[in-house]
PDB file of N, CA and C in Angstrom:
ATOM      1  N   MET A   1       0.845  -1.209   0.000  1.00 69.00           N
ATOM      2  CA  MET A   1       0.000   0.000   0.000  1.00 69.00           C
ATOM      3  C   MET A   1       0.875   1.251   0.000  1.00 69.00           C
ATOM      4  N   LYS A   2       0.647   2.099  -0.987  1.00 80.00           N
ATOM      5  CA  LYS A   2       1.444   3.324  -1.106  1.00 80.00           C
ATOM      6  C   LYS A   2       0.817   4.435  -0.264  1.00 80.00           C
ATOM      7  N   PRO A   3       1.615   5.073   0.612  1.00 75.00           N
ATOM      8  CA  PRO A   3       1.064   6.156   1.437  1.00 75.00           C
ATOM      9  C   PRO A   3       0.709   7.375   0.596  1.00 75.00           C
ATOM     10  N   ASP A   4      -0.219   8.155   1.120  1.00 91.00           N
ATOM     11  CA  ASP A   4      -0.656   9.352   0.403  1.00 91.00           C
ATOM     12  C   ASP A   4       0.474  10.365   0.352  1.00 91.00           C
ATOM     13  N   ALA A   5       0.753  10.902  -0.813  1.00 92.00           N
ATOM     14  CA  ALA A   5       1.878  11.813  -0.998  1.00 92.00           C
ATOM     15  C   ALA A   5       1.737  13.052  -0.123  1.00 92.00           C
ATOM     16  N   GLN A   6       0.531  13.582  -0.032  1.00 94.00           N
ATOM     17  CA  GLN A   6       0.321  14.790   0.783  1.00 94.00           C
ATOM     18  C   GLN A   6       0.583  14.497   2.256  1.00 94.00           C
ATOM     19  N   TYR A   7       0.195  13.303   2.702  1.00 94.00           N
ATOM     20  CA  TYR A   7       0.413  12.899   4.099  1.00 94.00           C
ATOM     21  C   TYR A   7       1.911  12.821   4.387  1.00 94.00           C
ATOM     22  N   VAL A   8       2.653  12.169   3.477  1.00 93.00           N
ATOM     23  CA  VAL A   8       4.112  12.051   3.633  1.00 93.00           C
ATOM     24  C   VAL A   8       4.747  13.432   3.630  1.00 93.00           C
ATOM     25  N   TRP A   9       4.306  14.295   2.716  1.00 94.00           N
ATOM     26  CA  TRP A   9       4.867  15.639   2.617  1.00 94.00           C
ATOM     27  C   TRP A   9       4.634  16.428   3.897  1.00 94.00           C
ATOM     28  N   LYS A  10       3.439  16.263   4.495  1.00 95.00           N
ATOM     29  CA  LYS A  10       3.114  16.951   5.752  1.00 95.00           C
ATOM     30  C   LYS A  10       4.070  16.502   6.859  1.00 95.00           C
ATOM     31  N   ILE A  11       4.323  15.201   6.910  1.00 95.00           N
ATOM     32  CA  ILE A  11       5.229  14.664   7.928  1.00 95.00           C
ATOM     33  C   ILE A  11       6.639  15.204   7.707  1.00 95.00           C
ATOM     34  N   LEU A  12       7.089  15.198   6.466  1.00 94.00           N
ATOM     35  CA  LEU A  12       8.438  15.698   6.161  1.00 94.00           C
ATOM     36  C   LEU A  12       8.581  17.150   6.565  1.00 94.00           C
ATOM     37  N   LYS A  13       7.555  17.953   6.289  1.00 95.00           N
ATOM     38  CA  LYS A  13       7.609  19.378   6.632  1.00 95.00           C
ATOM     39  C   LYS A  13       7.635  19.579   8.144  1.00 95.00           C
ATOM     40  N   SER A  14       6.837  18.817   8.874  1.00 94.00           N
ATOM     41  CA  SER A  14       6.824  18.963  10.331  1.00 94.00           C
ATOM     42  C   SER A  14       8.150  18.502  10.924  1.00 94.00           C
ATOM     43  N   VAL A  15       8.719  17.437  10.380  1.00 92.00           N
ATOM     44  CA  VAL A  15      10.028  16.963  10.848  1.00 92.00           C
ATOM     45  C   VAL A  15      11.083  18.023  10.554  1.00 92.00           C
ATOM     46  N   ASN A  16      11.022  18.601   9.361  1.00 91.00           N
ATOM     47  CA  ASN A  16      11.981  19.643   8.984  1.00 91.00           C
ATOM     48  C   ASN A  16      11.874  20.838   9.916  1.00 91.00           C
ATOM     49  N   LYS A  17      10.639  21.221  10.256  1.00 92.00           N
ATOM     50  CA  LYS A  17      10.404  22.347  11.161  1.00 92.00           C
ATOM     51  C   LYS A  17      10.983  22.033  12.541  1.00 92.00           C
ATOM     52  N   TYR A  18      10.766  20.787  12.983  1.00 89.00           N
ATOM     53  CA  TYR A  18      11.264  20.357  14.291  1.00 89.00           C
ATOM     54  C   TYR A  18      12.797  20.407  14.318  1.00 89.00           C
ATOM     55  N   VAL A  19      13.417  19.894  13.271  1.00 86.00           N
ATOM     56  CA  VAL A  19      14.884  19.889  13.197  1.00 86.00           C
ATOM     57  C   VAL A  19      15.420  21.311  13.195  1.00 86.00           C
ATOM     58  N   LYS A  20      14.784  22.189  12.445  1.00 86.00           N
ATOM     59  CA  LYS A  20      15.221  23.589  12.387  1.00 86.00           C
ATOM     60  C   LYS A  20      15.104  24.243  13.752  1.00 86.00           C
ATOM     61  N   SER A  21      14.005  23.978  14.456  1.00 84.00           N
ATOM     62  CA  SER A  21      13.824  24.569  15.779  1.00 84.00           C
ATOM     63  C   SER A  21      14.888  24.031  16.732  1.00 84.00           C
ATOM     64  N   MET A  22      15.233  22.763  16.592  1.00 82.00           N
ATOM     65  CA  MET A  22      16.288  22.189  17.426  1.00 82.00           C
ATOM     66  C   MET A  22      17.620  22.872  17.136  1.00 82.00           C
ATOM     67  N   HIS A  23      17.892  23.145  15.859  1.00 79.00           N
ATOM     68  CA  HIS A  23      19.123  23.838  15.478  1.00 79.00           C
ATOM     69  C   HIS A  23      19.161  25.237  16.093  1.00 79.00           C
ATOM     70  N   VAL A  24      18.012  25.902  16.099  1.00 78.00           N
ATOM     71  CA  VAL A  24      17.930  27.251  16.670  1.00 78.00           C
ATOM     72  C   VAL A  24      18.239  27.196  18.161  1.00 78.00           C
ATOM     73  N   VAL A  25      17.665  26.214  18.847  1.00 76.00           N
ATOM     74  CA  VAL A  25      17.904  26.068  20.286  1.00 76.00           C
ATOM     75  C   VAL A  25      19.393  25.818  20.537  1.00 76.00           C
ATOM     76  N   THR A  26      19.990  24.939  19.750  1.00 75.00           N
ATOM     77  CA  THR A  26      21.414  24.628  19.908  1.00 75.00           C
ATOM     78  C   THR A  26      22.249  25.874  19.663  1.00 75.00           C
ATOM     79  N   PHE A  27      21.874  26.641  18.645  1.00 72.00           N
ATOM     80  CA  PHE A  27      22.613  27.862  18.310  1.00 72.00           C
ATOM     81  C   PHE A  27      22.520  28.869  19.460  1.00 72.00           C
ATOM     82  N   LEU A  28      21.307  29.033  20.026  1.00 73.00           N
ATOM     83  CA  LEU A  28      21.127  30.003  21.108  1.00 73.00           C
ATOM     84  C   LEU A  28      21.881  29.566  22.367  1.00 73.00           C
ATOM     85  N   ASN A  29      21.932  28.269  22.619  1.00 72.00           N
ATOM     86  CA  ASN A  29      22.629  27.772  23.801  1.00 72.00           C
ATOM     87  C   ASN A  29      24.145  27.832  23.622  1.00 72.00           C
ATOM     88  N   GLY A  30      24.569  27.897  22.374  1.00 68.00           N
ATOM     89  CA  GLY A  30      25.998  27.962  22.105  1.00 68.00           C
ATOM     90  C   GLY A  30      26.620  26.575  22.098  1.00 68.00           C
ATOM     91  N   PRO A  31      27.829  26.468  21.602  1.00 62.00           N
ATOM     92  CA  PRO A  31      28.503  25.165  21.549  1.00 62.00           C
ATOM     93  C   PRO A  31      28.805  24.656  22.952  1.00 62.00           C
ATOM     94  N   ASP A  32      28.797  23.338  23.093  1.00 54.00           N
ATOM     95  CA  ASP A  32      29.059  22.746  24.407  1.00 54.00           C
ATOM     96  C   ASP A  32      30.536  22.887  24.775  1.00 54.00           C
TER      97      ASP A  32
END
């Protein structure tokens, strides 16, 4: 069964947003 393309795209976008927000948090906290 092939997943719906729009559903997959929505997941990819939310994951991308999450990763970007994590990068922002890491940047604001500075390097360890």
